[in-house]
PDB file of C-alpha atoms and ligand atoms in Angstrom:
ATOM      1  CA  MET A   1       2.059  -9.943  19.507  1.00  0.00           C
ATOM      2  CA  ALA A   2       4.437 -12.426  19.503  1.00  0.00           C
ATOM      3  CA  ILE A   3       3.782 -15.421  22.280  1.00  0.00           C
ATOM      4  CA  MET A   4       5.880 -14.969  25.269  1.00  0.00           C
ATOM      5  CA  ILE A   5       7.847 -17.397  26.635  1.00  0.00           C
ATOM      6  CA  LYS A   6       8.975 -17.587  29.698  1.00  0.00           C
ATOM      7  CA  SER A   7      12.014 -18.558  31.896  1.00  0.00           C
ATOM      8  CA  PRO A   8      12.777 -21.473  34.174  1.00  0.00           C
ATOM      9  CA  GLN A   9      12.663 -18.592  37.140  1.00  0.00           C
ATOM     10  CA  GLU A  10      10.174 -16.540  35.849  1.00  0.00           C
ATOM     11  CA  ILE A  11       7.524 -19.443  35.822  1.00  0.00           C
ATOM     12  CA  GLU A  12       8.670 -20.389  38.942  1.00  0.00           C
ATOM     13  CA  LYS A  13       7.409 -16.424  39.904  1.00  0.00           C
ATOM     14  CA  MET A  14       4.110 -17.646  38.358  1.00  0.00           C
ATOM     15  CA  ARG A  15       3.540 -20.916  40.012  1.00  0.00           C
ATOM     16  CA  ILE A  16       3.865 -19.210  43.220  1.00  0.00           C
ATOM     17  CA  SER A  17       1.109 -16.951  42.527  1.00  0.00           C
ATOM     18  CA  GLY A  18      -0.574 -19.810  41.136  1.00  0.00           C
ATOM     19  CA  LYS A  19      -0.201 -21.628  44.694  1.00  0.00           C
ATOM     20  CA  VAL A  20      -1.724 -18.051  46.192  1.00  0.00           C
ATOM     21  CA  LEU A  21      -4.600 -18.281  44.369  1.00  0.00           C
ATOM     22  CA  ARG A  22      -5.212 -21.923  44.138  1.00  0.00           C
ATOM     23  CA  LYS A  23      -5.235 -21.270  48.264  1.00  0.00           C
ATOM     24  CA  VAL A  24      -8.171 -18.183  47.373  1.00  0.00           C
ATOM     25  CA  HIS A  25      -9.945 -21.245  45.687  1.00  0.00           C
ATOM     26  CA  ASP A  26      -9.811 -23.569  48.652  1.00  0.00           C
ATOM     27  CA  ALA A  27     -10.730 -20.449  51.970  1.00  0.00           C
ATOM     28  CA  ILE A  28     -13.925 -19.597  49.256  1.00  0.00           C
ATOM     29  CA  ALA A  29     -14.980 -23.510  48.263  1.00  0.00           C
ATOM     30  CA  PRO A  30     -16.012 -24.343  51.907  1.00  0.00           C
ATOM     31  CA  HIS A  31     -18.697 -20.914  51.683  1.00  0.00           C
ATOM     32  CA  VAL A  32     -20.498 -21.538  48.601  1.00  0.00           C
ATOM     33  CA  VAL A  33     -23.694 -23.249  50.114  1.00  0.00           C
ATOM     34  CA  ALA A  34     -27.607 -22.204  49.511  1.00  0.00           C
ATOM     35  CA  GLY A  35     -28.050 -19.136  51.338  1.00  0.00           C
ATOM     36  CA  ALA A  36     -24.716 -17.596  51.233  1.00  0.00           C
ATOM     37  CA  SER A  37     -24.846 -14.262  48.790  1.00  0.00           C
ATOM     38  CA  THR A  38     -22.064 -14.108  45.911  1.00  0.00           C
ATOM     39  CA  MET A  39     -21.056 -11.177  47.748  1.00  0.00           C
ATOM     40  CA  ASP A  40     -20.330 -13.004  50.650  1.00  0.00           C
ATOM     41  CA  ILE A  41     -18.151 -14.957  48.521  1.00  0.00           C
ATOM     42  CA  GLU A  42     -16.690 -11.859  46.908  1.00  0.00           C
ATOM     43  CA  GLU A  43     -16.165 -10.980  50.528  1.00  0.00           C
ATOM     44  CA  ILE A  44     -14.353 -13.858  51.721  1.00  0.00           C
ATOM     45  CA  ALA A  45     -11.817 -14.173  48.488  1.00  0.00           C
ATOM     46  CA  ALA A  46     -10.699 -10.776  48.628  1.00  0.00           C
ATOM     47  CA  ALA A  47      -9.430 -10.712  52.246  1.00  0.00           C
ATOM     48  CA  LYS A  48      -7.763 -14.275  51.868  1.00  0.00           C
ATOM     49  CA  ILE A  49      -6.378 -12.239  48.329  1.00  0.00           C
ATOM     50  CA  ALA A  50      -5.137  -9.238  51.126  1.00  0.00           C
ATOM     51  CA  GLU A  51      -3.522 -11.852  53.780  1.00  0.00           C
ATOM     52  CA  PHE A  52      -1.482 -13.299  50.910  1.00  0.00           C
ATOM     53  CA  GLY A  53      -0.311 -10.384  50.182  1.00  0.00           C
ATOM     54  CA  ALA A  54      -1.750 -10.401  46.312  1.00  0.00           C
ATOM     55  CA  LYS A  55      -3.744  -8.042  44.349  1.00  0.00           C
ATOM     56  CA  ALA A  56      -6.869  -9.493  42.568  1.00  0.00           C
ATOM     57  CA  ALA A  57      -6.343  -9.171  38.927  1.00  0.00           C
ATOM     58  CA  PHE A  58      -9.840  -8.696  37.876  1.00  0.00           C
ATOM     59  CA  LYS A  59     -10.626  -5.906  39.620  1.00  0.00           C
ATOM     60  CA  GLY A  60     -10.658  -2.159  38.108  1.00  0.00           C
ATOM     61  CA  TYR A  61      -9.869  -4.391  34.742  1.00  0.00           C
ATOM     62  CA  HIS A  62     -11.873  -2.184  31.841  1.00  0.00           C
ATOM     63  CA  GLY A  63     -13.764  -1.454  34.931  1.00  0.00           C
ATOM     64  CA  TYR A  64     -14.404  -4.848  36.265  1.00  0.00           C
ATOM     65  CA  PRO A  65     -15.780  -4.246  40.303  1.00  0.00           C
ATOM     66  CA  SER A  66     -14.982  -6.968  41.797  1.00  0.00           C
ATOM     67  CA  ALA A  67     -12.320  -9.957  42.499  1.00  0.00           C
ATOM     68  CA  LEU A  68     -14.636 -12.750  41.277  1.00  0.00           C
ATOM     69  CA  CYS A  69     -16.953 -14.025  38.707  1.00  0.00           C
ATOM     70  CA  THR A  70     -19.400 -15.276  40.039  1.00  0.00           C
ATOM     71  CA  SER A  71     -21.924 -16.521  37.242  1.00  0.00           C
ATOM     72  CA  ILE A  72     -25.051 -19.016  37.931  1.00  0.00           C
ATOM     73  CA  ASN A  73     -26.494 -21.402  36.016  1.00  0.00           C
ATOM     74  CA  GLU A  74     -27.330 -20.154  32.439  1.00  0.00           C
ATOM     75  CA  GLU A  75     -24.705 -17.796  33.353  1.00  0.00           C
ATOM     76  CA  VAL A  76     -21.332 -18.486  31.403  1.00  0.00           C
ATOM     77  CA  VAL A  77     -18.754 -16.229  32.588  1.00  0.00           C
ATOM     78  CA  HIS A  78     -18.355 -11.944  34.281  1.00  0.00           C
ATOM     79  CA  GLY A  79     -21.635 -12.596  37.111  1.00  0.00           C
ATOM     80  CA  MET A  80     -20.644  -9.462  39.448  1.00  0.00           C
ATOM     81  CA  PRO A  81     -20.775 -10.502  43.012  1.00  0.00           C
ATOM     82  CA  ASN A  82     -23.733  -9.309  44.355  1.00  0.00           C
ATOM     83  CA  GLN A  83     -25.983  -8.864  47.990  1.00  0.00           C
ATOM     84  CA  LYS A  84     -28.915  -9.778  46.291  1.00  0.00           C
ATOM     85  CA  ARG A  85     -28.150 -13.415  43.723  1.00  0.00           C
ATOM     86  CA  VAL A  86     -28.526 -15.544  47.144  1.00  0.00           C
ATOM     87  CA  LEU A  87     -27.213 -19.318  46.134  1.00  0.00           C
ATOM     88  CA  LYS A  88     -30.171 -22.294  46.388  1.00  0.00           C
ATOM     89  CA  ASP A  89     -30.359 -26.081  45.936  1.00  0.00           C
ATOM     90  CA  GLY A  90     -29.654 -27.559  42.294  1.00  0.00           C
ATOM     91  CA  ASP A  91     -27.653 -24.303  41.247  1.00  0.00           C
ATOM     92  CA  ILE A  92     -24.321 -24.087  39.939  1.00  0.00           C
ATOM     93  CA  LEU A  93     -22.050 -21.403  40.668  1.00  0.00           C
ATOM     94  CA  SER A  94     -18.560 -20.329  38.185  1.00  0.00           C
ATOM     95  CA  ILE A  95     -16.491 -18.795  40.014  1.00  0.00           C
ATOM     96  CA  ASP A  96     -13.186 -17.372  38.226  1.00  0.00           C
ATOM     97  CA  CYS A  97     -10.583 -15.670  39.996  1.00  0.00           C
ATOM     98  CA  GLY A  98      -7.381 -13.788  39.208  1.00  0.00           C
ATOM     99  CA  VAL A  99      -4.285 -12.528  41.088  1.00  0.00           C
ATOM    100  CA  ILE A 100      -1.201 -10.584  40.784  1.00  0.00           C
ATOM    101  CA  VAL A 101       1.885 -12.101  42.814  1.00  0.00           C
ATOM    102  CA  ASP A 102       5.069 -10.158  42.490  1.00  0.00           C
ATOM    103  CA  GLY A 103       4.199  -8.952  39.324  1.00  0.00           C
ATOM    104  CA  PHE A 104       2.705 -12.203  37.647  1.00  0.00           C
ATOM    105  CA  TYR A 105      -0.740 -13.148  37.094  1.00  0.00           C
ATOM    106  CA  SER A 106      -2.562 -16.310  37.381  1.00  0.00           C
ATOM    107  CA  ASP A 107      -5.946 -17.244  36.790  1.00  0.00           C
ATOM    108  CA  ALA A 108      -8.633 -20.461  38.035  1.00  0.00           C
ATOM    109  CA  ALA A 109     -11.824 -21.083  37.500  1.00  0.00           C
ATOM    110  CA  VAL A 110     -14.179 -23.511  38.848  1.00  0.00           C
ATOM    111  CA  THR A 111     -17.852 -24.864  38.872  1.00  0.00           C
ATOM    112  CA  TYR A 112     -19.822 -26.160  41.845  1.00  0.00           C
ATOM    113  CA  SER A 113     -23.300 -27.765  42.348  1.00  0.00           C
ATOM    114  CA  ILE A 114     -24.966 -26.380  45.069  1.00  0.00           C
ATOM    115  CA  GLY A 115     -26.558 -29.132  46.801  1.00  0.00           C
ATOM    116  CA  GLU A 116     -28.418 -31.428  44.323  1.00  0.00           C
ATOM    117  CA  THR A 117     -28.789 -31.058  40.649  1.00  0.00           C
ATOM    118  CA  LYS A 118     -29.972 -32.527  37.789  1.00  0.00           C
ATOM    119  CA  PRO A 119     -28.111 -35.499  36.496  1.00  0.00           C
ATOM    120  CA  ARG A 120     -27.601 -33.838  33.284  1.00  0.00           C
ATOM    121  CA  ILE A 121     -25.458 -30.841  35.147  1.00  0.00           C
ATOM    122  CA  GLN A 122     -23.230 -32.629  36.997  1.00  0.00           C
ATOM    123  CA  ARG A 123     -22.877 -34.435  33.604  1.00  0.00           C
ATOM    124  CA  LEU A 124     -21.877 -31.127  32.218  1.00  0.00           C
ATOM    125  CA  LEU A 125     -19.853 -30.121  34.729  1.00  0.00           C
ATOM    126  CA  GLU A 126     -17.659 -33.486  35.370  1.00  0.00           C
ATOM    127  CA  ILE A 127     -17.449 -33.213  31.158  1.00  0.00           C
ATOM    128  CA  THR A 128     -16.698 -29.532  30.877  1.00  0.00           C
ATOM    129  CA  LYS A 129     -13.664 -30.255  34.166  1.00  0.00           C
ATOM    130  CA  ALA A 130     -12.859 -33.523  32.413  1.00  0.00           C
ATOM    131  CA  SER A 131     -11.824 -31.820  28.620  1.00  0.00           C
ATOM    132  CA  LEU A 132     -10.660 -29.218  30.357  1.00  0.00           C
ATOM    133  CA  GLU A 133      -8.014 -32.267  31.814  1.00  0.00           C
ATOM    134  CA  ALA A 134      -7.752 -33.711  28.508  1.00  0.00           C
ATOM    135  CA  ALA A 135      -6.759 -30.469  26.750  1.00  0.00           C
ATOM    136  CA  ILE A 136      -4.614 -29.683  29.388  1.00  0.00           C
ATOM    137  CA  GLN A 137      -2.520 -33.452  28.052  1.00  0.00           C
ATOM    138  CA  GLN A 138      -2.359 -31.770  25.092  1.00  0.00           C
ATOM    139  CA  CYS A 139       0.696 -29.210  26.207  1.00  0.00           C
ATOM    140  CA  GLN A 140       2.996 -31.056  24.661  1.00  0.00           C
ATOM    141  CA  VAL A 141       6.148 -29.500  23.434  1.00  0.00           C
ATOM    142  CA  GLY A 142       6.185 -29.930  19.617  1.00  0.00           C
ATOM    143  CA  GLY A 143       2.268 -30.200  18.930  1.00  0.00           C
ATOM    144  CA  ARG A 144       0.124 -27.775  17.662  1.00  0.00           C
ATOM    145  CA  LEU A 145      -2.825 -24.736  19.828  1.00  0.00           C
ATOM    146  CA  GLY A 146      -5.379 -26.742  18.002  1.00  0.00           C
ATOM    147  CA  ASP A 147      -4.434 -29.759  19.542  1.00  0.00           C
ATOM    148  CA  ILE A 148      -5.650 -28.937  22.888  1.00  0.00           C
ATOM    149  CA  SER A 149      -8.524 -26.466  21.436  1.00  0.00           C
ATOM    150  CA  ALA A 150     -10.115 -29.727  19.594  1.00  0.00           C
ATOM    151  CA  ALA A 151      -9.882 -31.731  22.609  1.00  0.00           C
ATOM    152  CA  VAL A 152     -12.025 -29.741  24.563  1.00  0.00           C
ATOM    153  CA  GLN A 153     -14.344 -29.434  21.363  1.00  0.00           C
ATOM    154  CA  GLU A 154     -14.360 -32.844  20.922  1.00  0.00           C
ATOM    155  CA  MET A 155     -14.910 -34.776  24.282  1.00  0.00           C
ATOM    156  CA  CYS A 156     -18.085 -31.922  24.937  1.00  0.00           C
ATOM    157  CA  GLU A 157     -19.650 -31.965  21.522  1.00  0.00           C
ATOM    158  CA  ALA A 158     -20.184 -35.858  22.008  1.00  0.00           C
ATOM    159  CA  GLU A 159     -22.218 -35.453  24.824  1.00  0.00           C
ATOM    160  CA  GLY A 160     -23.835 -33.188  22.742  1.00  0.00           C
ATOM    161  CA  PHE A 161     -22.586 -29.588  24.874  1.00  0.00           C
ATOM    162  CA  GLY A 162     -22.063 -26.526  23.327  1.00  0.00           C
ATOM    163  CA  VAL A 163     -18.833 -24.749  23.082  1.00  0.00           C
ATOM    164  CA  VAL A 164     -19.371 -20.852  23.635  1.00  0.00           C
ATOM    165  CA  ARG A 165     -17.107 -19.670  21.056  1.00  0.00           C
ATOM    166  CA  ASP A 166     -17.564 -15.797  22.080  1.00  0.00           C
ATOM    167  CA  PHE A 167     -14.850 -16.590  24.629  1.00  0.00           C
ATOM    168  CA  VAL A 168     -11.488 -17.925  24.581  1.00  0.00           C
ATOM    169  CA  GLY A 169      -8.142 -19.151  27.001  1.00  0.00           C
ATOM    170  CA  HIS A 170      -5.261 -16.494  26.202  1.00  0.00           C
ATOM    171  CA  GLY A 171      -1.675 -16.264  27.010  1.00  0.00           C
ATOM    172  CA  ILE A 172      -0.720 -15.142  30.683  1.00  0.00           C
ATOM    173  CA  GLY A 173       2.709 -13.770  32.392  1.00  0.00           C
ATOM    174  CA  ARG A 174       2.889 -10.367  33.332  1.00  0.00           C
ATOM    175  CA  SER A 175      -0.641  -9.192  31.624  1.00  0.00           C
ATOM    176  CA  MET A 176      -3.349 -11.340  32.220  1.00  0.00           C
ATOM    177  CA  HIS A 177      -4.062 -11.568  28.196  1.00  0.00           C
ATOM    178  CA  GLU A 178      -1.268 -12.436  26.227  1.00  0.00           C
ATOM    179  CA  ASP A 179      -1.414 -14.442  22.826  1.00  0.00           C
ATOM    180  CA  PRO A 180      -1.789 -16.579  21.862  1.00  0.00           C
ATOM    181  CA  GLN A 181      -6.256 -17.243  22.133  1.00  0.00           C
ATOM    182  CA  VAL A 182      -6.624 -20.497  23.312  1.00  0.00           C
ATOM    183  CA  PRO A 183      -9.985 -21.531  21.550  1.00  0.00           C
ATOM    184  CA  ASN A 184     -12.435 -24.021  22.610  1.00  0.00           C
ATOM    185  CA  PHE A 185     -13.047 -25.561  19.345  1.00  0.00           C
ATOM    186  CA  GLY A 186     -11.074 -25.657  15.759  1.00  0.00           C
ATOM    187  CA  PRO A 187      -9.008 -28.873  14.609  1.00  0.00           C
ATOM    188  CA  LYS A 188      -6.209 -30.263  15.859  1.00  0.00           C
ATOM    189  CA  GLY A 189      -2.626 -29.955  14.062  1.00  0.00           C
ATOM    190  CA  LYS A 190      -3.279 -26.851  12.922  1.00  0.00           C
ATOM    191  CA  GLY A 191      -2.492 -23.548  14.825  1.00  0.00           C
ATOM    192  CA  PRO A 192       1.486 -22.412  16.363  1.00  0.00           C
ATOM    193  CA  ARG A 193       3.401 -24.297  17.641  1.00  0.00           C
ATOM    194  CA  LEU A 194       3.640 -25.532  21.488  1.00  0.00           C
ATOM    195  CA  LYS A 195       7.012 -24.395  22.983  1.00  0.00           C
ATOM    196  CA  ALA A 196       8.645 -24.975  26.139  1.00  0.00           C
ATOM    197  CA  GLY A 197       7.565 -21.826  28.531  1.00  0.00           C
ATOM    198  CA  MET A 198       4.390 -20.283  27.199  1.00  0.00           C
ATOM    199  CA  VAL A 199       2.190 -20.105  29.689  1.00  0.00           C
ATOM    200  CA  LEU A 200      -1.478 -20.517  28.891  1.00  0.00           C
ATOM    201  CA  ALA A 201      -4.994 -20.405  30.336  1.00  0.00           C
ATOM    202  CA  ILE A 202      -7.159 -22.795  28.964  1.00  0.00           C
ATOM    203  CA  GLU A 203     -10.623 -22.238  30.085  1.00  0.00           C
ATOM    204  CA  PRO A 204     -13.648 -24.582  28.401  1.00  0.00           C
ATOM    205  CA  MET A 205     -17.221 -22.989  29.029  1.00  0.00           C
ATOM    206  CA  ILE A 206     -19.159 -25.355  27.816  1.00  0.00           C
ATOM    207  CA  ASN A 207     -23.534 -24.875  27.571  1.00  0.00           C
ATOM    208  CA  ALA A 208     -25.321 -27.718  28.173  1.00  0.00           C
ATOM    209  CA  GLY A 209     -28.054 -26.285  25.550  1.00  0.00           C
ATOM    210  CA  GLY A 210     -26.620 -24.419  22.165  1.00  0.00           C
ATOM    211  CA  PRO A 211     -23.207 -22.530  22.234  1.00  0.00           C
ATOM    212  CA  GLU A 212     -24.737 -18.959  21.716  1.00  0.00           C
ATOM    213  CA  VAL A 213     -23.996 -16.595  24.257  1.00  0.00           C
ATOM    214  CA  ARG A 214     -25.169 -12.946  24.765  1.00  0.00           C
ATOM    215  CA  VAL A 215     -24.446 -10.124  26.944  1.00  0.00           C
ATOM    216  CA  LEU A 216     -26.884  -8.341  29.528  1.00  0.00           C
ATOM    217  CA  ALA A 217     -27.182  -5.080  30.039  1.00  0.00           C
ATOM    218  CA  ASP A 218     -25.239  -4.954  32.914  1.00  0.00           C
ATOM    219  CA  GLY A 219     -22.214  -5.041  29.770  1.00  0.00           C
ATOM    220  CA  TRP A 220     -20.949  -8.498  32.036  1.00  0.00           C
ATOM    221  CA  THR A 221     -23.029 -11.011  32.816  1.00  0.00           C
ATOM    222  CA  ALA A 222     -22.330 -12.877  29.849  1.00  0.00           C
ATOM    223  CA  VAL A 223     -25.441 -15.814  29.849  1.00  0.00           C
ATOM    224  CA  THR A 224     -26.649 -18.571  27.304  1.00  0.00           C
ATOM    225  CA  VAL A 225     -29.612 -17.549  24.462  1.00  0.00           C
ATOM    226  CA  ASP A 226     -31.629 -20.438  25.082  1.00  0.00           C
ATOM    227  CA  GLY A 227     -31.500 -19.830  29.056  1.00  0.00           C
ATOM    228  CA  SER A 228     -29.684 -23.522  29.332  1.00  0.00           C
ATOM    229  CA  TYR A 229     -27.104 -23.816  32.432  1.00  0.00           C
ATOM    230  CA  SER A 230     -22.871 -23.478  31.649  1.00  0.00           C
ATOM    231  CA  ALA A 231     -19.887 -24.617  33.547  1.00  0.00           C
ATOM    232  CA  HIS A 232     -16.311 -22.880  32.848  1.00  0.00           C
ATOM    233  CA  PHE A 233     -13.540 -24.464  34.471  1.00  0.00           C
ATOM    234  CA  GLU A 234      -9.848 -22.810  34.449  1.00  0.00           C
ATOM    235  CA  HIS A 235      -6.291 -23.668  34.530  1.00  0.00           C
ATOM    236  CA  THR A 236      -2.946 -21.582  34.082  1.00  0.00           C
ATOM    237  CA  VAL A 237      -0.711 -24.463  32.494  1.00  0.00           C
ATOM    238  CA  ALA A 238       3.574 -24.305  31.899  1.00  0.00           C
ATOM    239  CA  LEU A 239       4.522 -26.005  29.102  1.00  0.00           C
ATOM    240  CA  THR A 240       7.962 -27.419  29.802  1.00  0.00           C
ATOM    241  CA  LYS A 241      10.302 -30.422  27.723  1.00  0.00           C
ATOM    242  CA  ASP A 242       9.000 -32.672  31.111  1.00  0.00           C
ATOM    243  CA  GLY A 243       5.278 -32.446  30.191  1.00  0.00           C
ATOM    244  CA  PRO A 244       2.281 -29.674  30.707  1.00  0.00           C
ATOM    245  CA  GLN A 245       2.525 -28.326  34.593  1.00  0.00           C
ATOM    246  CA  ILE A 246      -0.331 -27.196  36.067  1.00  0.00           C
ATOM    247  CA  LEU A 247       0.402 -24.004  38.188  1.00  0.00           C
ATOM    248  CA  THR A 248      -3.027 -23.709  40.308  1.00  0.00           C
ATOM    249  CA  LEU A 249      -3.213 -26.628  41.534  1.00  0.00           C
TER     250      LEU A 249
HETATM  251  N1  MF3 B   1     -11.265 -15.449  33.507  1.00  0.00           N
HETATM  252  C1  MF3 B   1     -11.751 -14.463  32.826  1.00  0.00           C
HETATM  253  C2  MF3 B   1     -10.264 -14.278  31.346  1.00  0.00           C
HETATM  254  O1  MF3 B   1      -9.061 -14.939  31.463  1.00  0.00           O
HETATM  255  C3  MF3 B   1     -11.377 -12.943  33.491  1.00  0.00           C
HETATM  256  C4  MF3 B   1     -12.502 -12.299  33.613  1.00  0.00           C
HETATM  257  S1  MF3 B   1     -12.704 -11.050  33.221  1.00  0.00           S
HETATM  258  C5  MF3 B   1     -12.612  -9.764  34.054  1.00  0.00           C
HETATM  259  O2  MF3 B   1     -11.164 -13.519  30.653  1.00  0.00           O
HETATM  260  F1  MF3 B   1     -13.033  -9.010  33.090  1.00  0.00           F
HETATM  261  F2  MF3 B   1     -13.863  -9.350  34.609  1.00  0.00           F
HETATM  262  F3  MF3 B   1     -11.366  -9.466  35.214  1.00  0.00           F
HETATM  263 CO1   CO B   2      -8.669 -16.553  31.964  1.00  0.00          CO
END
C-alpha cells in the first residue's frame, strides 16, 4: 500500500483529533499515582473520550478490550487495564491511547514513574522521550524515513538500552495503521523519501536491558524477555514544508 499524503484540510482534522487525545492524556495524568489500579485510569480515560464526543481507537481493534494500553515495568506495550493491577512506588507505567474524531485517528503514549524510581530507570524514561524528540527533528521534507529510525537507535544504544524490534511506529490517518512502518532502528539515508502531507505515529519502545520481547499467554501483553523495565513514548506528527508539527502536543 502506498503512503497516503494528507491535504492541509485533512491535517487540520487530524490536529483536532490530536488535541482531543492530548486532553485525554492530561485528564488522566493526575490519577497516575500509587494506589490507583490501571482499570481506574482506564475508566477516567473512557469517560473523557466520551465527553469529548470522540471514539476510543483501540477498543475492539482485533478484539482489544480497552481504550488504553497500560504497561507496567517489564511490560513493553499492550498491557490491558485490570482492577487487580495496582500501582506502587517505584513502578513505571506506559499509557498508550488512540482516539478517532471526525474519521481521523491520533495516537500517543507516555511513560510515568510512580513515586521514586531507580536512577537508571529515570534515565531510561528521559532518553526514550529525548529519542522521540530527536526522531521528530528528523521529520524533514526531502529526508528519508531511515533518518527517523536511526535517530532513535543511535541515542538509545549509546546509553546501553535495548531498542525493541518487534513493534514499530506507523503511518496514521483514516486508519490507525497506514504505511509506512516506522522502525526505531535502521540506517539513516535509506528508505522512502519524506514528503509534506505524511503523518506518522513515531513510538520508540526502549528496554533498560536487551531488545528481545515476548507476548504473554493473554495474547496481548508484550514483556521484555530479560525482565528489564521498558519505556514507551509516542506522538502523531505531520510533515509539512515548514517542518514537523506534533499533532498530539
Ligand atoms: N499505539 C499502538 C499501535 O500503534 C496501538 C495499540 S494496539 C491495540 O500499534 F490493539 F491495543 F489497539
Ligand atoms: Co501507535
